[in-house]
mmCIF file of C-alpha atoms and ligand atoms in Angstrom:
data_model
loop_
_atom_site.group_PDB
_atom_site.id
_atom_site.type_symbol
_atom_site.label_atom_id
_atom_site.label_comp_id
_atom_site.label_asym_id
_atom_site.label_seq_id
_atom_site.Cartn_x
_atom_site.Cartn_y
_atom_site.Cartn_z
ATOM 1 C CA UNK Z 1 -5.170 -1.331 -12.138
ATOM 2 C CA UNK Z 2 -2.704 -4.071 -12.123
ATOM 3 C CA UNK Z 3 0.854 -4.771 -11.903
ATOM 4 C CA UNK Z 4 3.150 -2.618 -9.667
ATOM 5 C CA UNK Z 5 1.661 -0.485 -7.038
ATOM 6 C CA UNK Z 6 3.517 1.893 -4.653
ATOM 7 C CA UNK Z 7 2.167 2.489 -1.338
ATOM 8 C CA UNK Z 8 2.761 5.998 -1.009
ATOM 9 C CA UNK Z 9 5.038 7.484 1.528
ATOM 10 C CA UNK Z 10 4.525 10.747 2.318
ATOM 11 C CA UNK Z 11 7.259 13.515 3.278
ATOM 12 C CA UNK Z 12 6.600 15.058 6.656
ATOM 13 C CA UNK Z 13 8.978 17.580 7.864
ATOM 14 C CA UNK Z 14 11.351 17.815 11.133
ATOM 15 C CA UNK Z 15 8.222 19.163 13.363
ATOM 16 C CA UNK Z 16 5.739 16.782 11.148
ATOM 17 C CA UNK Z 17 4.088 18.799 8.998
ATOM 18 C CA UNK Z 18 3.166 17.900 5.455
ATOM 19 C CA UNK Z 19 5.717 18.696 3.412
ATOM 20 C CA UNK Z 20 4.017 18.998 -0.538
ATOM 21 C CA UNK Z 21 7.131 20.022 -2.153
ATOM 22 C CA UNK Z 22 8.723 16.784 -0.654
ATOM 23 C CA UNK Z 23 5.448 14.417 -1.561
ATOM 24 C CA UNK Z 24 5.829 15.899 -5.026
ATOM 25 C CA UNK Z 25 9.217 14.866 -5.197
ATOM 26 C CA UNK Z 26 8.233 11.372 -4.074
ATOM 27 C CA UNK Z 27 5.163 10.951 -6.989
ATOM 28 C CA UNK Z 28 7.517 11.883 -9.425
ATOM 29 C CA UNK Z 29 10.060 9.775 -8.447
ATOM 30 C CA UNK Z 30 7.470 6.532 -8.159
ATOM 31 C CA UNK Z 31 6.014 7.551 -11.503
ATOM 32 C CA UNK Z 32 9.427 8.941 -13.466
ATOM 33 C CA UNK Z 33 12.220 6.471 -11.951
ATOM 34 C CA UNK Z 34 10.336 3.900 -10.669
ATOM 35 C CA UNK Z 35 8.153 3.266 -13.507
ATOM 36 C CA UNK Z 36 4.967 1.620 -11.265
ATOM 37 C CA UNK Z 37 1.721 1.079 -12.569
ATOM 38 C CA UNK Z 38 -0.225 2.903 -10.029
ATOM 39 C CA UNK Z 39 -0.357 4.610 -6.790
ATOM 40 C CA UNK Z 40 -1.629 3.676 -3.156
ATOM 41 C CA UNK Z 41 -2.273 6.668 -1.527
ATOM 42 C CA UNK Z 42 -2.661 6.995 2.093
ATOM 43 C CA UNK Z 43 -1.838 3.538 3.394
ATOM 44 C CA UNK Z 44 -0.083 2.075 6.048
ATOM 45 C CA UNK Z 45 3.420 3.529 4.271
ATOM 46 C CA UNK Z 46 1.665 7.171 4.109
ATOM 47 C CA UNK Z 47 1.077 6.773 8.147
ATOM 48 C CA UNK Z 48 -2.596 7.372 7.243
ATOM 49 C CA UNK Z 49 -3.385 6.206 10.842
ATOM 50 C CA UNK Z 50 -1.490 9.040 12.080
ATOM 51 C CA UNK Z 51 -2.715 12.062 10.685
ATOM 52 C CA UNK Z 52 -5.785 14.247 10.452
ATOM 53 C CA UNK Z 53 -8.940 14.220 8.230
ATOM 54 C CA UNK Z 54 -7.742 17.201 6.484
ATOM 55 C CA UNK Z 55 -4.320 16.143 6.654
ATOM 56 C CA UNK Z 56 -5.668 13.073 4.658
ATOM 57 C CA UNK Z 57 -7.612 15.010 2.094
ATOM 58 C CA UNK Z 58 -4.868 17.283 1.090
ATOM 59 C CA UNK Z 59 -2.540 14.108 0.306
ATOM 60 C CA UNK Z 60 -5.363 12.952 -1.847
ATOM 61 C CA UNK Z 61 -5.840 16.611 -3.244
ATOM 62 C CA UNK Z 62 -1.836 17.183 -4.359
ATOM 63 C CA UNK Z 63 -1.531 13.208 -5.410
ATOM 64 C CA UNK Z 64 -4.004 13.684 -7.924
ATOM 65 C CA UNK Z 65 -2.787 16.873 -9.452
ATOM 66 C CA UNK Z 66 0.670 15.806 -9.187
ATOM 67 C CA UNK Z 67 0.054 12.689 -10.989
ATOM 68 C CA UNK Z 68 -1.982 13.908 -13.673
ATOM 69 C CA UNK Z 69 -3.468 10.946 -15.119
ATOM 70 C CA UNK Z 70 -0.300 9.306 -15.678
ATOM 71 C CA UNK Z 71 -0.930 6.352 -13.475
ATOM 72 C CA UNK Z 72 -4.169 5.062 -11.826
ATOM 73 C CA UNK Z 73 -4.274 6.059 -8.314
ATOM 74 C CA UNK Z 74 -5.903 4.295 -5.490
ATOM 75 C CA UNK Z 75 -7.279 5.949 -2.025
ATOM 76 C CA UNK Z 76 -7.191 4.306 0.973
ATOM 77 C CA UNK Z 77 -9.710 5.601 2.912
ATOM 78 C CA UNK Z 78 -10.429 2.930 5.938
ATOM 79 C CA UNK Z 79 -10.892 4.398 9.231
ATOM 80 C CA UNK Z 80 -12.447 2.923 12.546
ATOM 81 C CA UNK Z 81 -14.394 6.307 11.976
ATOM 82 C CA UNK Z 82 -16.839 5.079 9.608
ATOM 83 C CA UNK Z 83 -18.193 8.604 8.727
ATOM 84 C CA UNK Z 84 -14.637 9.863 7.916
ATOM 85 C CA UNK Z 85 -14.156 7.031 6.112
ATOM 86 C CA UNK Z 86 -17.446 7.895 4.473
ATOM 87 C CA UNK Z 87 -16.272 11.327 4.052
ATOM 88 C CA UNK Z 88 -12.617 10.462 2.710
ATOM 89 C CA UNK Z 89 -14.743 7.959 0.051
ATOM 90 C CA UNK Z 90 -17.225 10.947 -1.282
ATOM 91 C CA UNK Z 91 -13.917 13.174 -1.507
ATOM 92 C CA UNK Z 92 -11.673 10.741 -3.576
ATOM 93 C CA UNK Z 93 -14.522 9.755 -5.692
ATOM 94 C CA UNK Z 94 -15.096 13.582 -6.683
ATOM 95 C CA UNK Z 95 -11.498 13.961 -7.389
ATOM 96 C CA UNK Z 96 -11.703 11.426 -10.079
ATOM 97 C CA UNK Z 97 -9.840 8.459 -7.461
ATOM 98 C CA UNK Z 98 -9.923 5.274 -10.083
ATOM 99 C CA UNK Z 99 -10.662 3.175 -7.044
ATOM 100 C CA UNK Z 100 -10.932 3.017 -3.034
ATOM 101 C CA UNK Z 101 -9.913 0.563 -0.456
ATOM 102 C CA UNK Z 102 -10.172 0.559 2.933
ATOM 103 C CA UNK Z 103 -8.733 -1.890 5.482
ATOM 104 C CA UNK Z 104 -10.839 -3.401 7.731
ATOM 105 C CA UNK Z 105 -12.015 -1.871 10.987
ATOM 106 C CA UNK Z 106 -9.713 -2.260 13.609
ATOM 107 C CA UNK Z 107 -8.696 -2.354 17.656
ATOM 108 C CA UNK Z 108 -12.594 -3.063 18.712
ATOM 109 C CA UNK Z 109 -12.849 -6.587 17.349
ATOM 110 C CA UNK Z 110 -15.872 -6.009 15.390
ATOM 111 C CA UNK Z 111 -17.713 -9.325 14.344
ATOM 112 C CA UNK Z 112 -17.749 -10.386 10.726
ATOM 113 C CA UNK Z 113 -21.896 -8.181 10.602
ATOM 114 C CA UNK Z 114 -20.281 -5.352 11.465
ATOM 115 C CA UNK Z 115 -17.329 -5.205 9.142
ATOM 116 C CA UNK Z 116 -19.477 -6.107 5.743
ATOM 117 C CA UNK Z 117 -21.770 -2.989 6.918
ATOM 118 C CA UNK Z 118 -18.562 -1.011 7.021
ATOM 119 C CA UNK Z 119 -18.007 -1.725 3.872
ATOM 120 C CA UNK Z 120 -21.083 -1.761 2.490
ATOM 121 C CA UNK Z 121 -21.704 1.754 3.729
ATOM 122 C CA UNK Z 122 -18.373 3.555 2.233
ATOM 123 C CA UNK Z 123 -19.092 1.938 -1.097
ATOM 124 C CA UNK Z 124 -22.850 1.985 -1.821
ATOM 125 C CA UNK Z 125 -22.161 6.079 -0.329
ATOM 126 C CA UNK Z 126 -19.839 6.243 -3.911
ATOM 127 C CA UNK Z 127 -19.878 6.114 -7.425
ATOM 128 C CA UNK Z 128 -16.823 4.063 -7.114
ATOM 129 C CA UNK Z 129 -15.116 0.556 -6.495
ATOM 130 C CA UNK Z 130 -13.715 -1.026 -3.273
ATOM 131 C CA UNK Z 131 -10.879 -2.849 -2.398
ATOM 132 C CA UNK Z 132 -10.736 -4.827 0.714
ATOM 133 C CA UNK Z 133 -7.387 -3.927 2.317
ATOM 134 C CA UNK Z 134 -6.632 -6.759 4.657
ATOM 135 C CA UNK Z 135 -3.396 -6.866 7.045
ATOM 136 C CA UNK Z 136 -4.202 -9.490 9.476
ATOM 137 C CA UNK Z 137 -0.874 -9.222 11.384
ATOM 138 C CA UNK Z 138 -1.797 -5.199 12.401
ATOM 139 C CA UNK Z 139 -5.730 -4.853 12.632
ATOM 140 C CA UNK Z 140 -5.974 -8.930 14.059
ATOM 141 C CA UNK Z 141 -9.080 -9.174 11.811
ATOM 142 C CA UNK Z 142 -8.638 -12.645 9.983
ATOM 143 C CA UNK Z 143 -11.761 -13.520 7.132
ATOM 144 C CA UNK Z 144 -12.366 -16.740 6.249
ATOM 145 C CA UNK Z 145 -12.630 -17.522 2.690
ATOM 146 C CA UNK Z 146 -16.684 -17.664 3.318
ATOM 147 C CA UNK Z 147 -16.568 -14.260 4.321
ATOM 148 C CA UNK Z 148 -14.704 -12.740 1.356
ATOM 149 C CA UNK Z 149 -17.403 -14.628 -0.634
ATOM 150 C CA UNK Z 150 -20.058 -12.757 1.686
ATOM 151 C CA UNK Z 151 -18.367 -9.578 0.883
ATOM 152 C CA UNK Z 152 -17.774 -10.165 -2.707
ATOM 153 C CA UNK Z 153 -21.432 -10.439 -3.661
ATOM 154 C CA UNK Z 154 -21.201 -7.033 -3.736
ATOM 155 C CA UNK Z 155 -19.810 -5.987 -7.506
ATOM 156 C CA UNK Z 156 -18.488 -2.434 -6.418
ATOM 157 C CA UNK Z 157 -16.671 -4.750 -3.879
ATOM 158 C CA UNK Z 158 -14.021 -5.888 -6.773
ATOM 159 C CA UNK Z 159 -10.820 -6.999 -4.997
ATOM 160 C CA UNK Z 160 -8.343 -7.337 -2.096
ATOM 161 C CA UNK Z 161 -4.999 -6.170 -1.000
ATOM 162 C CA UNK Z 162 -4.048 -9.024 0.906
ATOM 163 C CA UNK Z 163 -0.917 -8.551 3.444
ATOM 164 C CA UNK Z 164 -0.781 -12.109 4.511
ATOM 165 C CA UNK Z 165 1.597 -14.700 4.410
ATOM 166 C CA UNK Z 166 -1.248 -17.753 4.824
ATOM 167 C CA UNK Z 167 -0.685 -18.713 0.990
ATOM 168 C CA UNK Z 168 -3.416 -21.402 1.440
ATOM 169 C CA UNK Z 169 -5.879 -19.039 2.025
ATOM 170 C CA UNK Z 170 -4.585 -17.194 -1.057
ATOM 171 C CA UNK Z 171 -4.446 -19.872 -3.326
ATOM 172 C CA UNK Z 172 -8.266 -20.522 -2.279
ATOM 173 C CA UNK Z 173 -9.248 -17.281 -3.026
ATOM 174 C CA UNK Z 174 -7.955 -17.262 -6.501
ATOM 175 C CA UNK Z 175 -9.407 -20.353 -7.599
ATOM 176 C CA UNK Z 176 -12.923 -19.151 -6.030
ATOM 177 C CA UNK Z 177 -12.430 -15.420 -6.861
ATOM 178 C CA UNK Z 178 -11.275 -15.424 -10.664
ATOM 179 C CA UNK Z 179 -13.066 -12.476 -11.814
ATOM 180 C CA UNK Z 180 -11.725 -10.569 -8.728
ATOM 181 C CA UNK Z 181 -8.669 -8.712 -8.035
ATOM 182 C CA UNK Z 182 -5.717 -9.895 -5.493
ATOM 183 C CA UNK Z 183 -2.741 -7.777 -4.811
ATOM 184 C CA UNK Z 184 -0.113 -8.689 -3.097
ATOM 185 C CA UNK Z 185 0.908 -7.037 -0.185
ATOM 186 C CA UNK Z 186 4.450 -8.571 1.000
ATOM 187 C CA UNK Z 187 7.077 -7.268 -1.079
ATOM 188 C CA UNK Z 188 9.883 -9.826 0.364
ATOM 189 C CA UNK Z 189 6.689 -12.457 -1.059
ATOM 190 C CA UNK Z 190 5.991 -11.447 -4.688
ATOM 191 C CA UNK Z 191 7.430 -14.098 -6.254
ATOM 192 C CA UNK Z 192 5.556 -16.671 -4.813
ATOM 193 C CA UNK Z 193 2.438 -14.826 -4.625
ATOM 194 C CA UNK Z 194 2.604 -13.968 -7.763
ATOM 195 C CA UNK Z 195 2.897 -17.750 -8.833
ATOM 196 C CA UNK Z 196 -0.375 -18.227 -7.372
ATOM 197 C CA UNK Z 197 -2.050 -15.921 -9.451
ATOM 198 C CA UNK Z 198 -2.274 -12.589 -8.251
ATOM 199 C CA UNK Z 199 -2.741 -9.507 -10.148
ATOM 200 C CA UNK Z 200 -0.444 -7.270 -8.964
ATOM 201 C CA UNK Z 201 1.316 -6.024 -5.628
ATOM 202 C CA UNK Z 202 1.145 -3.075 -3.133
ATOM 203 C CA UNK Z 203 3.981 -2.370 -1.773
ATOM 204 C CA UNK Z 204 6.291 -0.111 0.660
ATOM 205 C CA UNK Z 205 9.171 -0.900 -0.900
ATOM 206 C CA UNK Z 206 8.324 -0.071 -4.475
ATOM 207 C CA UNK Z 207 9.091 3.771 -3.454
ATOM 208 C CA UNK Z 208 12.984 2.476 -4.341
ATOM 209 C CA UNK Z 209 12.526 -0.893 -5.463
ATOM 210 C CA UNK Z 210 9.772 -0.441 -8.218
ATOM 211 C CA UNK Z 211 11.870 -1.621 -10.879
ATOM 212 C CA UNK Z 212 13.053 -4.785 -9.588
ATOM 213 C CA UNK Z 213 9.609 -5.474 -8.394
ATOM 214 C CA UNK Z 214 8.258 -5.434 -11.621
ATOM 215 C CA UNK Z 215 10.980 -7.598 -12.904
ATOM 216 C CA UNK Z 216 10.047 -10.133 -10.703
ATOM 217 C CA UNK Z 217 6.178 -10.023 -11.738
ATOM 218 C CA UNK Z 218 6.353 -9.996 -14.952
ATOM 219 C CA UNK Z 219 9.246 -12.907 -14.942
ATOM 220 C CA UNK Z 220 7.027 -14.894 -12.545
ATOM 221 C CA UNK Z 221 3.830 -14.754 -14.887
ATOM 222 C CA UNK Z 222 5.803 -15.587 -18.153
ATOM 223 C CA UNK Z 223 6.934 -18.808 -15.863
ATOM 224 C CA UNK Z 224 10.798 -17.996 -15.848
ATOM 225 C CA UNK Z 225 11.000 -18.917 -12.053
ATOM 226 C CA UNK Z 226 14.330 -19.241 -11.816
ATOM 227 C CA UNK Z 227 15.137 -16.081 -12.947
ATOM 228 C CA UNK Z 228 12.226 -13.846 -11.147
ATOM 229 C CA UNK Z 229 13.889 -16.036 -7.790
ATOM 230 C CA UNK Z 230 17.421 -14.528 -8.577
ATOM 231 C CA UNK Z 231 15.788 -10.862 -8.401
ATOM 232 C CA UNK Z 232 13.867 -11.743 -5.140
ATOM 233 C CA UNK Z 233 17.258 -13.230 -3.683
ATOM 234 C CA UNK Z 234 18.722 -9.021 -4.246
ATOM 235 C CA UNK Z 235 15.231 -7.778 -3.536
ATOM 236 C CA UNK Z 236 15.122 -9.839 0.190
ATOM 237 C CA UNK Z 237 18.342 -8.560 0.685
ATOM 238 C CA UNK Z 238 17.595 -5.242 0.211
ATOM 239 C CA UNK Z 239 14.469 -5.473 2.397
ATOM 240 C CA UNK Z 240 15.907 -7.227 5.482
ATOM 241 C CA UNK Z 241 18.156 -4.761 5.803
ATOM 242 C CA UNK Z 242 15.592 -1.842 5.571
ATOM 243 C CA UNK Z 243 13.566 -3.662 8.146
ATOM 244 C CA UNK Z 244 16.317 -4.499 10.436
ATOM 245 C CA UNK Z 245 17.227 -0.649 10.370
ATOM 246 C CA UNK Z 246 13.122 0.714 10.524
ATOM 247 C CA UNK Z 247 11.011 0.013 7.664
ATOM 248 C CA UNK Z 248 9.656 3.660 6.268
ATOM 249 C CA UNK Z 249 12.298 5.911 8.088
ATOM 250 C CA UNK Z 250 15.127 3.837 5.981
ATOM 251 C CA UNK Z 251 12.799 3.809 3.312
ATOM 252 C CA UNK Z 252 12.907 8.102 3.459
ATOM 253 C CA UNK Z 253 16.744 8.221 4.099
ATOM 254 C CA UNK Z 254 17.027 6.026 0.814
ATOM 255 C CA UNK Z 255 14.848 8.237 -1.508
ATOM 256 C CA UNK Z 256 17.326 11.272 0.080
ATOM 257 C CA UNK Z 257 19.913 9.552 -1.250
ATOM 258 C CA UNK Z 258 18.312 9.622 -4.698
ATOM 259 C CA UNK Z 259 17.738 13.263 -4.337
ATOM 260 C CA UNK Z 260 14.196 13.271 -3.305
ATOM 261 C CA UNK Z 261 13.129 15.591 -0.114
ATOM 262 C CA UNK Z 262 11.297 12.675 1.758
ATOM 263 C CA UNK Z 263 11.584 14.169 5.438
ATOM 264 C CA UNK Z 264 11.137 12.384 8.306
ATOM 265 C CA UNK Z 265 8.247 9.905 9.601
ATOM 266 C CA UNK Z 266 5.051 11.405 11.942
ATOM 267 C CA UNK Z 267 5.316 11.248 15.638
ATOM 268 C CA UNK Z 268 5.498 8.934 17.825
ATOM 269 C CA UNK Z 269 7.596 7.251 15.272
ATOM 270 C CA UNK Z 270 10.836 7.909 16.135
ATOM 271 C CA UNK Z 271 13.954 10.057 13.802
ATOM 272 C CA UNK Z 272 16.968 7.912 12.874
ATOM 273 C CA UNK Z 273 19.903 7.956 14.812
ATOM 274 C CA UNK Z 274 23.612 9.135 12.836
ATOM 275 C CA UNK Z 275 24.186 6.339 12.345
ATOM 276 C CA UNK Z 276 20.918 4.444 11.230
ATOM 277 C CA UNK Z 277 20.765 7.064 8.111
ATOM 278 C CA UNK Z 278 24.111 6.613 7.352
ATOM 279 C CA UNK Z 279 23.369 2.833 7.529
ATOM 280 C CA UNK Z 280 20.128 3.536 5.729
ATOM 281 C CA UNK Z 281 22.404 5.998 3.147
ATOM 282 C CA UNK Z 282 24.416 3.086 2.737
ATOM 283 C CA UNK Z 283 21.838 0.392 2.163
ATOM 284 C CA UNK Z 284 20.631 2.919 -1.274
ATOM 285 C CA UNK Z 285 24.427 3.659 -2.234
ATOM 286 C CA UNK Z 286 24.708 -0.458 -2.161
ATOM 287 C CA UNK Z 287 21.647 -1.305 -3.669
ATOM 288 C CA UNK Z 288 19.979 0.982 -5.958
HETATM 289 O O1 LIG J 301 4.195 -1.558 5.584
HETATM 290 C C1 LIG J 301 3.539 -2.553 5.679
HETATM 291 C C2 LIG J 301 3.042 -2.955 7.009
HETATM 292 N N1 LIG J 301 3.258 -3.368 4.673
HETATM 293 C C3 LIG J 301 3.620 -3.002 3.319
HETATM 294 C C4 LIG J 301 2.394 -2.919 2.487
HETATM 295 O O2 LIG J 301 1.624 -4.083 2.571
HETATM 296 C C5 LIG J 301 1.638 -1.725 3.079
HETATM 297 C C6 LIG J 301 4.647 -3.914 2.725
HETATM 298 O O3 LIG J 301 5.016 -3.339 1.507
HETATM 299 C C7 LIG J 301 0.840 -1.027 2.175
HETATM 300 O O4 LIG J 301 0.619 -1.431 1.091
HETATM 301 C C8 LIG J 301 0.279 0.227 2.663
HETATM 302 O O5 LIG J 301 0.997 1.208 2.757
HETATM 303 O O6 LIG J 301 -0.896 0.240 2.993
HETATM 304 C C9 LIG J 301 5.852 -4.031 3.648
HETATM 305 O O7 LIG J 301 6.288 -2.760 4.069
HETATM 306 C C10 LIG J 301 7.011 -4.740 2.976
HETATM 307 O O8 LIG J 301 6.576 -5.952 2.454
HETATM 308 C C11 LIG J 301 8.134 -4.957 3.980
HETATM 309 O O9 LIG J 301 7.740 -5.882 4.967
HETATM 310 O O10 LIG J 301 3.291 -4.253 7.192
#
């Protein structure tokens, strides 16, 4: 489970219902065009925070089949809800998910006792393996290096998606953590993350940009910085311009562009304006 890992968008239609034909289209094209190493299903990118238990559970139902083995796949099932995320955890596992992650509890400020019994709980419930998915900047939850340790001791606890851009913290991690595994979770920061070690990425972006992404990995571990920099340089460009025009709606107009029946993001996100997919149409035209 290393290298390139797409967090999963998922196609929703006009009224925002699942669409599977369209999250078909989008596995295929991760796994087919792309090329990634493996799939994060039901992130942040799959607007897993906006949708329903069973909502969530049919994702993870038609990712699997779709994907048939080809690449390992990864379910997110973190939820302020501990028994759905309980529940989410038991029905991955039975699919045959290679591993689970869950970000940390969110929005009530639980203290550091609360959230290693949260995890704790969804793992030791499984036959499986957890990664911590940590996003200070969204849930506000910052862990100190001492409590990644804490967590760490247990072994089905074997890694963590860290969304961060406090590379100190990172780099301490490594050197304590060897034996663990740290993705990276800023696309626009794989390069350098990926000079301190990491072991692969999850990213957003990758839905489009899987290629490039790898480039830049596998450049950066073989030590040709200056060459993995001069794919970032296109890669940043690329991404500030999806960002400045709305991160996964742009992302969704882009894979249209490519043929692939993405739909449209879950309410209360809002639907492009004319003009933002034509800018967004325009951003894949220029760049993929
Ligand atoms: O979308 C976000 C929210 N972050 C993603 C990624 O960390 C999320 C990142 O790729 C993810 O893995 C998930 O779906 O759970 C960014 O979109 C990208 O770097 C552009 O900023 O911050």
């Amino acid at each position: 489970m290393k290298g390139i890992i797409t967090a999963l968008m998922v196609s929703y239609d006009q009224d925002g219902n699942l669409n599977e034909k369209g999250l078909r289209e989008i596995i295929r094209y991760n796994v087919d065009v792309c090329k990634v190493d493996g799939l994060y299903v039901n992130g942040s990118t799959g607007e897993n925070f906006m949708i329903s238990t069973e909502e969530k559970k049919e994702i993870f139902r038609i990712t699997k089949d779709e994907v048939k083995g080809q690449v390992p796949l990864i379910a997110q099932v973190g939820s302020v809800n501990l028994r759905e995320a309980i529940d989410l955890a038991k029905y991955a596992t039975d699919l045959g998910y290679d591993a689970l992650s869950a970000v940390t509890p969110f929005y009530y400020k639980f203290n550091f006792n609360e959230i290693k019994h949260y995890y704790n709980s969804i793992i030791n419930a499984v036959d499986n393996k957890m990664i911590i998915y940590s996003i200070p900047f969204l849930t506000g939850v910052n862990m100190s290096l001492d409590q990644f340790a804490e967590l760490f001791e247990n072994e089905k606890i074997i890694g963590v998606k860290f969304t961060a851009g406090d590379f100190y913290l990172l780099e301490r991690m490594r050197k304590k953590f060897p034996e663990k595994l740290i993705y990276g979770g800023f696309d626009e920061m794989l390069l350098p993350a990926t000079v301190l070690g990491i072991d692969g990425a999850i990213g957003s972006t990758f839905n489009v940009n899987g290629q490039r992404a790898r480039q830049i990995f596998e450049l950066g571990k073989q030590g040709k910085i200056e060459e993995a920099r001069e794919i970032q340089h296109v890669t940043n460009d690329l991404i500030s311009e999806i960002l400045d025009n709305g991160l996964y709606q742009t992302i969704k107009e882009m894979l249209k562009e490519k043929g692939v029946d993405a739909g449209f993001c879950r309410e209360p996100m809002e639907k492009l304006s004319e003009e933002r997919i034509a800018k967004a149409r325009s951003i894949a035209k220029n760049h993929l």
